[in-house]
Amino acid sequence: MKKISRRSFLTAMAAVSAAGVLTACGASSSTASSVASSVAASSEAATSSEAVPESVTIKAFNGAKELVDVEVPFDPQRIAILELASLDILDELGVGDRVVGTASTSLDYLQSYVTNDSIVNLGNIKEADMEAVMACEPDIIFIGGRLSKSYDALCEIAPVVFLSTDAEKGVVESTRENAMTIASIFGLEDHVEALMADFDSRIDALKAFAEGKTAIVGMTTSGSFNVLGNDGRCSIIGKEIGFENIGVDANIDTSTHGNEASFEFIVDKNPDYIFAMDRDAAIGTDGAQMAQEILENELVKSTDAYKNGHVVYLAHPNVWYTAEGGIQALSEMLSDLENALL
């Protein structure tokens, strides 16, 4: 199921209610070309009628992964991106043309940032090019957990926003909260609910399908199959969609790369469904075995899941692995499940 672009919807909404939104947001409006002249007018109006704050305080993580108050500039004009879910959200909010530097990515829907010669390559989501970050003179920097050890060093350059999904809250709620946090930096909070509007109904449809069904959720990597629980990657399948995840003990931490499982284990559990995310495909590992090559052996072929055509290879593994927490990413993740199940 492919959804209508949220950016198109957001632009239409902005056009209809431009006067009200622009007055409320001051200089923090979407930079889409259709409202560019209104953005300039709103800046003048804000100066004369209502003071625009110089900074706002948000909740974000520090380098120790503790949730703290972080003061950031309001309506920043130069954005450095080292985390793809945040780039996804900024793109959906319509402020993507403020990005001056970004991490590399293979995500199709974010390629315009990678191929734009005016946007500096800042390394990748695991290792930042600190000199490049400094050279692009950002007002604000967005990172994810893979760069938490670089948090303090990056703070020397500009305020750092470190956001993450929370498996306890669920991917949808985490995405909504993170989108609201990012939107508040630009005065665009009113746009978030419209961008998130149909996710609950899509979850409900998948939940109805999953009721009473068991599953093993896992990740193929380096020739192995690692089972995943409801505490991290792909947790939306068990926690929010509602498949009974029988692959791991509830007390075992599988949040990073899961726990390696034997194929005999899969046969013994004999789930109704097997969901596989191909990590090597997600990160572009040269010469790696594909998920199908790893899983479709004689043992797995003896399971009910295989016999019934219920082995689901998540179609966009790079989205699941590198951009969970983004708005468009969430849509693509749900589409992968909808196309396989509904």
mmCIF file of C-alpha atoms in Angstrom:
data_model
loop_
_atom_site.group_PDB
_atom_site.id
_atom_site.type_symbol
_atom_site.label_atom_id
_atom_site.label_comp_id
_atom_site.label_asym_id
_atom_site.label_seq_id
_atom_site.Cartn_x
_atom_site.Cartn_y
_atom_site.Cartn_z
ATOM 1 C CA MET A 1 0.000 0.000 0.000
ATOM 2 C CA LYS A 2 1.658 3.230 -1.121
ATOM 3 C CA LYS A 3 0.523 6.393 0.556
ATOM 4 C CA ILE A 4 0.104 9.876 -0.875
ATOM 5 C CA SER A 5 3.136 12.025 -0.135
ATOM 6 C CA ARG A 6 2.782 13.762 3.192
ATOM 7 C CA ARG A 7 4.878 16.605 1.845
ATOM 8 C CA SER A 8 2.220 17.273 -0.791
ATOM 9 C CA PHE A 9 -0.452 17.262 1.889
ATOM 10 C CA LEU A 10 1.575 19.544 4.129
ATOM 11 C CA THR A 11 2.140 22.035 1.303
ATOM 12 C CA ALA A 12 -1.570 22.077 0.497
ATOM 13 C CA MET A 13 -2.467 22.636 4.136
ATOM 14 C CA ALA A 14 0.070 25.419 4.415
ATOM 15 C CA ALA A 15 -1.330 27.124 1.339
ATOM 16 C CA VAL A 16 -4.881 27.030 2.672
ATOM 17 C CA SER A 17 -4.002 28.345 6.128
ATOM 18 C CA ALA A 18 -0.813 30.266 5.385
ATOM 19 C CA ALA A 19 -1.761 33.465 7.172
ATOM 20 C CA GLY A 20 -2.628 31.775 10.465
ATOM 21 C CA VAL A 21 0.277 29.351 10.413
ATOM 22 C CA LEU A 22 2.856 31.906 9.415
ATOM 23 C CA THR A 23 1.821 34.353 12.113
ATOM 24 C CA ALA A 24 2.087 31.628 14.727
ATOM 25 C CA CYS A 25 5.391 30.280 13.460
ATOM 26 C CA GLY A 26 7.137 33.554 12.654
ATOM 27 C CA ALA A 27 10.259 32.850 10.639
ATOM 28 C CA SER A 28 9.969 29.084 11.090
ATOM 29 C CA SER A 29 7.711 28.236 8.153
ATOM 30 C CA SER A 30 8.173 25.446 5.621
ATOM 31 C CA THR A 31 10.681 26.439 2.995
ATOM 32 C CA ALA A 32 8.768 24.886 0.120
ATOM 33 C CA SER A 33 8.904 27.168 -2.903
ATOM 34 C CA SER A 34 5.137 27.719 -2.952
ATOM 35 C CA VAL A 35 5.289 29.621 0.349
ATOM 36 C CA ALA A 36 8.724 31.221 0.121
ATOM 37 C CA SER A 37 7.374 34.769 -0.223
ATOM 38 C CA SER A 38 5.091 34.267 2.761
ATOM 39 C CA VAL A 39 8.065 33.145 4.862
ATOM 40 C CA ALA A 40 9.798 36.460 4.238
ATOM 41 C CA ALA A 41 6.620 38.377 5.039
ATOM 42 C CA SER A 42 6.135 36.458 8.268
ATOM 43 C CA SER A 43 9.634 37.366 9.447
ATOM 44 C CA GLU A 44 8.835 41.057 9.050
ATOM 45 C CA ALA A 45 5.494 40.625 10.787
ATOM 46 C CA ALA A 46 7.085 38.786 13.704
ATOM 47 C CA THR A 47 9.622 41.572 14.169
ATOM 48 C CA SER A 48 6.923 44.204 14.388
ATOM 49 C CA SER A 49 4.175 42.392 16.305
ATOM 50 C CA GLU A 50 5.536 39.473 18.347
ATOM 51 C CA ALA A 51 9.014 38.673 19.594
ATOM 52 C CA VAL A 52 10.503 35.453 18.238
ATOM 53 C CA PRO A 53 12.470 33.479 20.855
ATOM 54 C CA GLU A 54 16.186 33.126 20.304
ATOM 55 C CA SER A 55 16.196 29.603 21.717
ATOM 56 C CA VAL A 56 13.933 26.817 22.945
ATOM 57 C CA THR A 57 14.529 24.046 25.471
ATOM 58 C CA ILE A 58 13.739 20.483 24.433
ATOM 59 C CA LYS A 59 14.113 17.029 25.952
ATOM 60 C CA ALA A 60 16.852 14.974 24.296
ATOM 61 C CA PHE A 61 19.598 12.542 25.265
ATOM 62 C CA ASN A 62 23.142 13.374 26.252
ATOM 63 C CA GLY A 63 26.238 11.303 25.524
ATOM 64 C CA ALA A 64 25.462 9.007 28.452
ATOM 65 C CA LYS A 65 22.007 8.358 26.943
ATOM 66 C CA GLU A 66 20.281 10.240 29.762
ATOM 67 C CA LEU A 67 17.215 12.334 28.938
ATOM 68 C CA VAL A 68 18.079 15.952 29.730
ATOM 69 C CA ASP A 69 17.029 19.511 28.925
ATOM 70 C CA VAL A 70 18.859 20.827 25.867
ATOM 71 C CA GLU A 71 18.780 24.455 24.785
ATOM 72 C CA VAL A 72 18.844 24.880 21.014
ATOM 73 C CA PRO A 73 18.407 27.883 18.706
ATOM 74 C CA PHE A 74 14.844 28.537 17.617
ATOM 75 C CA ASP A 75 14.281 28.211 13.873
ATOM 76 C CA PRO A 76 17.896 27.282 12.971
ATOM 77 C CA GLN A 77 18.919 28.033 9.408
ATOM 78 C CA ARG A 78 21.944 25.720 9.073
ATOM 79 C CA ILE A 79 21.367 22.064 9.979
ATOM 80 C CA ALA A 80 23.910 19.242 10.167
ATOM 81 C CA ILE A 81 22.479 15.719 10.005
ATOM 82 C CA LEU A 82 24.163 12.572 11.315
ATOM 83 C CA GLU A 83 20.960 10.595 11.959
ATOM 84 C CA LEU A 84 18.565 9.525 9.224
ATOM 85 C CA ALA A 85 15.281 9.425 11.160
ATOM 86 C CA SER A 86 15.787 13.089 12.035
ATOM 87 C CA LEU A 87 16.559 13.935 8.390
ATOM 88 C CA ASP A 88 13.388 12.074 7.431
ATOM 89 C CA ILE A 89 11.330 14.162 9.869
ATOM 90 C CA LEU A 90 12.954 17.450 8.839
ATOM 91 C CA ASP A 91 12.256 16.560 5.215
ATOM 92 C CA GLU A 92 8.610 15.849 5.996
ATOM 93 C CA LEU A 93 8.287 19.136 7.896
ATOM 94 C CA GLY A 94 9.528 20.979 4.812
ATOM 95 C CA VAL A 95 12.738 22.442 6.226
ATOM 96 C CA GLY A 96 15.104 20.203 4.318
ATOM 97 C CA ASP A 97 16.646 23.038 2.346
ATOM 98 C CA ARG A 98 18.287 24.220 5.563
ATOM 99 C CA VAL A 99 20.456 21.093 5.644
ATOM 100 C CA VAL A 100 24.075 22.085 4.989
ATOM 101 C CA GLY A 101 25.658 18.715 5.722
ATOM 102 C CA THR A 102 24.458 15.132 6.034
ATOM 103 C CA ALA A 103 25.633 11.581 6.619
ATOM 104 C CA SER A 104 25.709 9.286 3.618
ATOM 105 C CA THR A 105 22.703 7.026 3.076
ATOM 106 C CA SER A 106 21.366 4.485 0.593
ATOM 107 C CA LEU A 107 17.737 5.397 1.333
ATOM 108 C CA ASP A 108 16.045 6.177 -1.979
ATOM 109 C CA TYR A 109 13.726 8.837 -0.621
ATOM 110 C CA LEU A 110 16.600 10.836 0.895
ATOM 111 C CA GLN A 111 18.968 10.681 -2.075
ATOM 112 C CA SER A 112 18.388 14.335 -2.979
ATOM 113 C CA TYR A 113 20.412 15.265 0.108
ATOM 114 C CA VAL A 114 23.285 12.950 -0.797
ATOM 115 C CA THR A 115 23.517 14.000 -4.456
ATOM 116 C CA ASN A 116 23.166 17.743 -3.822
ATOM 117 C CA ASP A 117 26.602 19.287 -4.365
ATOM 118 C CA SER A 118 25.780 22.147 -1.996
ATOM 119 C CA ILE A 119 25.303 19.725 0.926
ATOM 120 C CA VAL A 120 28.537 18.558 2.567
ATOM 121 C CA ASN A 121 29.146 14.862 3.220
ATOM 122 C CA LEU A 122 29.685 14.501 6.978
ATOM 123 C CA GLY A 123 30.673 10.839 7.044
ATOM 124 C CA ASN A 124 28.136 8.223 8.089
ATOM 125 C CA ILE A 125 25.776 7.542 10.974
ATOM 126 C CA LYS A 126 28.490 5.618 12.859
ATOM 127 C CA GLU A 127 31.498 7.864 12.267
ATOM 128 C CA ALA A 128 31.344 11.608 11.744
ATOM 129 C CA ASP A 129 33.896 13.608 9.780
ATOM 130 C CA MET A 130 34.466 16.166 12.522
ATOM 131 C CA GLU A 131 36.367 18.573 10.287
ATOM 132 C CA ALA A 132 33.538 18.538 7.750
ATOM 133 C CA VAL A 133 30.960 19.116 10.479
ATOM 134 C CA MET A 134 32.910 22.093 11.760
ATOM 135 C CA ALA A 135 33.490 23.484 8.286
ATOM 136 C CA CYS A 136 29.775 23.570 7.422
ATOM 137 C CA GLU A 137 29.173 25.870 10.422
ATOM 138 C CA PRO A 138 25.865 24.406 11.595
ATOM 139 C CA ASP A 139 23.466 26.094 14.000
ATOM 140 C CA ILE A 140 22.326 22.670 15.211
ATOM 141 C CA ILE A 141 23.421 19.024 14.844
ATOM 142 C CA PHE A 142 21.213 15.914 14.899
ATOM 143 C CA ILE A 143 22.685 12.534 15.886
ATOM 144 C CA GLY A 144 21.546 9.045 16.848
ATOM 145 C CA GLY A 145 22.748 6.410 19.277
ATOM 146 C CA ARG A 146 25.557 5.189 17.019
ATOM 147 C CA LEU A 147 27.323 8.523 17.584
ATOM 148 C CA SER A 148 26.632 8.926 21.301
ATOM 149 C CA LYS A 149 30.376 8.670 22.050
ATOM 150 C CA SER A 150 30.964 11.737 19.855
ATOM 151 C CA TYR A 151 28.284 13.778 21.633
ATOM 152 C CA ASP A 152 30.613 15.951 23.717
ATOM 153 C CA ALA A 153 32.960 16.671 20.822
ATOM 154 C CA LEU A 154 30.059 17.639 18.571
ATOM 155 C CA CYS A 155 28.663 19.900 21.298
ATOM 156 C CA GLU A 156 31.821 21.959 20.946
ATOM 157 C CA ILE A 157 30.659 22.817 17.420
ATOM 158 C CA ALA A 158 26.916 23.423 17.914
ATOM 159 C CA PRO A 159 24.005 22.263 20.112
ATOM 160 C CA VAL A 160 23.361 18.556 19.593
ATOM 161 C CA VAL A 161 19.930 16.915 19.394
ATOM 162 C CA PHE A 162 20.140 13.178 20.134
ATOM 163 C CA LEU A 163 16.785 11.413 19.798
ATOM 164 C CA SER A 164 15.894 7.731 19.761
ATOM 165 C CA THR A 165 12.933 5.387 19.573
ATOM 166 C CA ASP A 166 11.727 3.753 22.784
ATOM 167 C CA ALA A 167 10.615 0.130 22.479
ATOM 168 C CA GLU A 168 8.472 0.473 25.593
ATOM 169 C CA LYS A 169 6.493 3.338 24.061
ATOM 170 C CA GLY A 170 6.500 1.731 20.627
ATOM 171 C CA VAL A 171 7.776 2.943 17.280
ATOM 172 C CA VAL A 172 4.664 4.920 16.351
ATOM 173 C CA GLU A 173 4.481 6.866 19.607
ATOM 174 C CA SER A 174 8.247 7.400 19.628
ATOM 175 C CA THR A 175 8.093 8.743 16.083
ATOM 176 C CA ARG A 176 5.247 11.067 17.027
ATOM 177 C CA GLU A 177 7.083 12.376 20.091
ATOM 178 C CA ASN A 178 10.362 12.858 18.242
ATOM 179 C CA ALA A 179 8.604 14.597 15.376
ATOM 180 C CA MET A 180 6.917 16.937 17.854
ATOM 181 C CA THR A 181 10.263 17.659 19.517
ATOM 182 C CA ILE A 182 11.889 18.499 16.192
ATOM 183 C CA ALA A 183 8.872 20.507 15.043
ATOM 184 C CA SER A 184 8.984 22.593 18.227
ATOM 185 C CA ILE A 185 12.455 23.798 17.264
ATOM 186 C CA PHE A 186 10.924 25.423 14.189
ATOM 187 C CA GLY A 187 7.483 26.355 15.515
ATOM 188 C CA LEU A 188 5.853 23.698 13.324
ATOM 189 C CA GLU A 189 4.108 21.597 15.981
ATOM 190 C CA ASP A 190 0.717 22.032 14.305
ATOM 191 C CA HIS A 191 1.911 19.995 11.323
ATOM 192 C CA VAL A 192 2.811 16.807 13.167
ATOM 193 C CA GLU A 193 -0.637 15.303 13.674
ATOM 194 C CA ALA A 194 -1.438 15.721 9.985
ATOM 195 C CA LEU A 195 1.781 13.921 9.059
ATOM 196 C CA MET A 196 1.000 11.081 11.478
ATOM 197 C CA ALA A 197 -2.719 10.990 10.704
ATOM 198 C CA ASP A 198 -3.278 7.496 9.283
ATOM 199 C CA PHE A 199 -0.702 5.414 11.127
ATOM 200 C CA ASP A 200 -3.056 4.303 13.896
ATOM 201 C CA SER A 201 -5.602 2.934 11.421
ATOM 202 C CA ARG A 202 -2.896 1.111 9.484
ATOM 203 C CA ILE A 203 -1.593 -0.427 12.715
ATOM 204 C CA ASP A 204 -5.128 -1.490 13.637
ATOM 205 C CA ALA A 205 -5.589 -3.302 10.307
ATOM 206 C CA LEU A 206 -2.335 -5.189 10.748
ATOM 207 C CA LYS A 207 -3.152 -5.910 14.380
ATOM 208 C CA ALA A 208 -6.440 -7.525 13.372
ATOM 209 C CA PHE A 209 -4.546 -9.786 10.980
ATOM 210 C CA ALA A 210 -1.883 -10.722 13.543
ATOM 211 C CA GLU A 211 -4.282 -11.664 16.325
ATOM 212 C CA GLY A 212 -3.654 -15.211 17.528
ATOM 213 C CA LYS A 213 -0.625 -15.779 15.277
ATOM 214 C CA THR A 214 2.926 -16.621 16.380
ATOM 215 C CA ALA A 215 6.128 -15.378 14.800
ATOM 216 C CA ILE A 216 9.886 -15.463 14.965
ATOM 217 C CA VAL A 217 11.408 -12.102 14.079
ATOM 218 C CA GLY A 218 15.056 -11.996 13.135
ATOM 219 C CA MET A 219 17.919 -10.450 11.274
ATOM 220 C CA THR A 220 20.260 -12.183 8.867
ATOM 221 C CA THR A 221 23.885 -11.097 9.137
ATOM 222 C CA SER A 222 27.233 -12.687 8.220
ATOM 223 C CA GLY A 223 25.555 -15.945 7.229
ATOM 224 C CA SER A 224 23.610 -16.291 10.490
ATOM 225 C CA PHE A 225 20.055 -15.685 11.653
ATOM 226 C CA ASN A 226 19.741 -13.661 14.858
ATOM 227 C CA VAL A 227 16.409 -13.615 16.650
ATOM 228 C CA LEU A 228 15.006 -10.281 17.794
ATOM 229 C CA GLY A 229 12.688 -9.592 20.708
ATOM 230 C CA ASN A 230 10.268 -6.775 21.450
ATOM 231 C CA ASP A 231 12.991 -4.563 22.915
ATOM 232 C CA GLY A 232 14.606 -3.010 19.865
ATOM 233 C CA ARG A 233 14.917 -3.516 16.122
ATOM 234 C CA CYS A 234 11.727 -4.648 14.382
ATOM 235 C CA SER A 235 9.876 -4.576 17.731
ATOM 236 C CA ILE A 236 6.871 -3.035 15.999
ATOM 237 C CA ILE A 237 6.002 -6.518 14.673
ATOM 238 C CA GLY A 238 5.521 -8.026 18.115
ATOM 239 C CA LYS A 239 4.759 -5.019 20.291
ATOM 240 C CA GLU A 240 2.449 -2.903 18.158
ATOM 241 C CA ILE A 241 1.270 -5.199 15.349
ATOM 242 C CA GLY A 242 0.687 -7.933 17.913
ATOM 243 C CA PHE A 243 2.279 -11.123 16.607
ATOM 244 C CA GLU A 244 3.240 -13.359 19.525
ATOM 245 C CA ASN A 245 7.018 -13.256 19.281
ATOM 246 C CA ILE A 246 8.099 -16.731 20.383
ATOM 247 C CA GLY A 247 11.719 -16.428 19.268
ATOM 248 C CA VAL A 248 13.296 -15.138 22.466
ATOM 249 C CA ASP A 249 12.956 -15.145 26.221
ATOM 250 C CA ALA A 250 11.380 -11.932 27.463
ATOM 251 C CA ASN A 251 14.310 -11.339 29.829
ATOM 252 C CA ILE A 252 17.036 -11.507 27.163
ATOM 253 C CA ASP A 253 18.353 -8.257 25.676
ATOM 254 C CA THR A 254 18.185 -8.438 21.865
ATOM 255 C CA SER A 255 17.990 -4.701 21.190
ATOM 256 C CA THR A 256 21.158 -4.320 19.108
ATOM 257 C CA HIS A 257 21.824 -7.244 16.782
ATOM 258 C CA GLY A 258 19.709 -9.966 18.390
ATOM 259 C CA ASN A 259 20.849 -13.409 19.498
ATOM 260 C CA GLU A 260 22.156 -15.967 17.032
ATOM 261 C CA ALA A 261 19.774 -18.903 16.686
ATOM 262 C CA SER A 262 20.222 -22.354 15.181
ATOM 263 C CA PHE A 263 17.881 -23.457 12.443
ATOM 264 C CA GLU A 264 16.903 -26.374 14.693
ATOM 265 C CA PHE A 265 15.607 -23.733 17.104
ATOM 266 C CA ILE A 266 13.324 -22.355 14.386
ATOM 267 C CA VAL A 267 12.081 -25.856 13.579
ATOM 268 C CA ASP A 268 11.406 -26.525 17.264
ATOM 269 C CA LYS A 269 9.426 -23.307 17.700
ATOM 270 C CA ASN A 270 7.588 -23.825 14.379
ATOM 271 C CA PRO A 271 6.031 -20.326 14.210
ATOM 272 C CA ASP A 272 3.140 -19.326 11.986
ATOM 273 C CA TYR A 273 5.317 -16.577 10.457
ATOM 274 C CA ILE A 274 9.008 -15.815 10.103
ATOM 275 C CA PHE A 275 10.039 -12.185 9.552
ATOM 276 C CA ALA A 276 13.572 -11.532 8.320
ATOM 277 C CA MET A 277 15.465 -8.265 8.010
ATOM 278 C CA ASP A 278 18.613 -8.531 5.886
ATOM 279 C CA ARG A 279 21.256 -6.476 7.733
ATOM 280 C CA ASP A 280 23.944 -7.066 5.126
ATOM 281 C CA ALA A 281 21.664 -5.730 2.395
ATOM 282 C CA ALA A 282 20.779 -2.794 4.640
ATOM 283 C CA ILE A 283 24.391 -1.693 4.995
ATOM 284 C CA GLY A 284 25.597 -2.818 1.576
ATOM 285 C CA THR A 285 28.002 -5.562 2.639
ATOM 286 C CA ASP A 286 29.880 -6.748 -0.466
ATOM 287 C CA GLY A 287 29.619 -10.437 -1.244
ATOM 288 C CA ALA A 288 27.257 -11.225 1.630
ATOM 289 C CA GLN A 289 24.687 -14.012 1.446
ATOM 290 C CA MET A 290 21.162 -12.807 0.859
ATOM 291 C CA ALA A 291 18.555 -13.485 3.538
ATOM 292 C CA GLN A 292 16.826 -16.030 1.302
ATOM 293 C CA GLU A 293 20.068 -17.956 0.823
ATOM 294 C CA ILE A 294 20.565 -18.153 4.567
ATOM 295 C CA LEU A 295 17.036 -19.065 5.589
ATOM 296 C CA GLU A 296 15.784 -21.289 2.810
ATOM 297 C CA ASN A 297 17.551 -24.473 3.846
ATOM 298 C CA GLU A 298 16.106 -27.922 4.369
ATOM 299 C CA LEU A 299 15.426 -27.350 8.070
ATOM 300 C CA VAL A 300 13.514 -24.081 7.645
ATOM 301 C CA LYS A 301 11.657 -25.549 4.663
ATOM 302 C CA SER A 302 10.169 -28.126 7.046
ATOM 303 C CA THR A 303 8.398 -25.425 9.116
ATOM 304 C CA ASP A 304 4.749 -24.499 8.751
ATOM 305 C CA ALA A 305 5.783 -20.904 8.060
ATOM 306 C CA TYR A 306 7.745 -21.914 4.965
ATOM 307 C CA LYS A 307 5.202 -24.482 3.747
ATOM 308 C CA ASN A 308 2.421 -21.899 3.974
ATOM 309 C CA GLY A 309 4.393 -19.152 2.265
ATOM 310 C CA HIS A 310 4.682 -17.170 5.499
ATOM 311 C CA VAL A 311 8.389 -16.299 5.426
ATOM 312 C CA VAL A 312 8.408 -12.510 5.093
ATOM 313 C CA TYR A 313 11.564 -10.779 3.884
ATOM 314 C CA LEU A 314 11.220 -7.117 4.810
ATOM 315 C CA ALA A 315 11.464 -5.330 1.478
ATOM 316 C CA HIS A 316 13.266 -2.200 2.675
ATOM 317 C CA PRO A 317 15.883 -3.460 5.162
ATOM 318 C CA ASN A 318 17.898 -0.240 4.992
ATOM 319 C CA VAL A 319 14.831 1.658 6.213
ATOM 320 C CA TRP A 320 14.240 -0.757 9.097
ATOM 321 C CA TYR A 321 17.916 -0.781 10.075
ATOM 322 C CA THR A 322 18.977 2.847 9.619
ATOM 323 C CA ALA A 323 15.888 5.089 9.719
ATOM 324 C CA GLU A 324 13.439 3.656 12.262
ATOM 325 C CA GLY A 325 11.790 6.634 13.931
ATOM 326 C CA GLY A 326 11.320 8.635 10.742
ATOM 327 C CA ILE A 327 7.862 9.476 9.415
ATOM 328 C CA GLN A 328 8.396 8.264 5.858
ATOM 329 C CA ALA A 329 10.406 5.360 7.261
ATOM 330 C CA LEU A 330 7.436 4.309 9.379
ATOM 331 C CA SER A 331 5.203 4.457 6.324
ATOM 332 C CA GLU A 332 7.578 2.241 4.342
ATOM 333 C CA MET A 333 7.917 -0.215 7.227
ATOM 334 C CA LEU A 334 4.148 -0.545 7.459
ATOM 335 C CA SER A 335 3.941 -0.903 3.683
ATOM 336 C CA ASP A 336 6.398 -3.811 3.826
ATOM 337 C CA LEU A 337 4.072 -5.572 6.277
ATOM 338 C CA GLU A 338 0.868 -4.593 4.485
ATOM 339 C CA ASN A 339 2.134 -5.833 1.119
ATOM 340 C CA ALA A 340 3.195 -9.159 2.626
ATOM 341 C CA LEU A 341 0.203 -9.781 4.877
ATOM 342 C CA LEU A 342 -2.948 -7.948 3.772
#
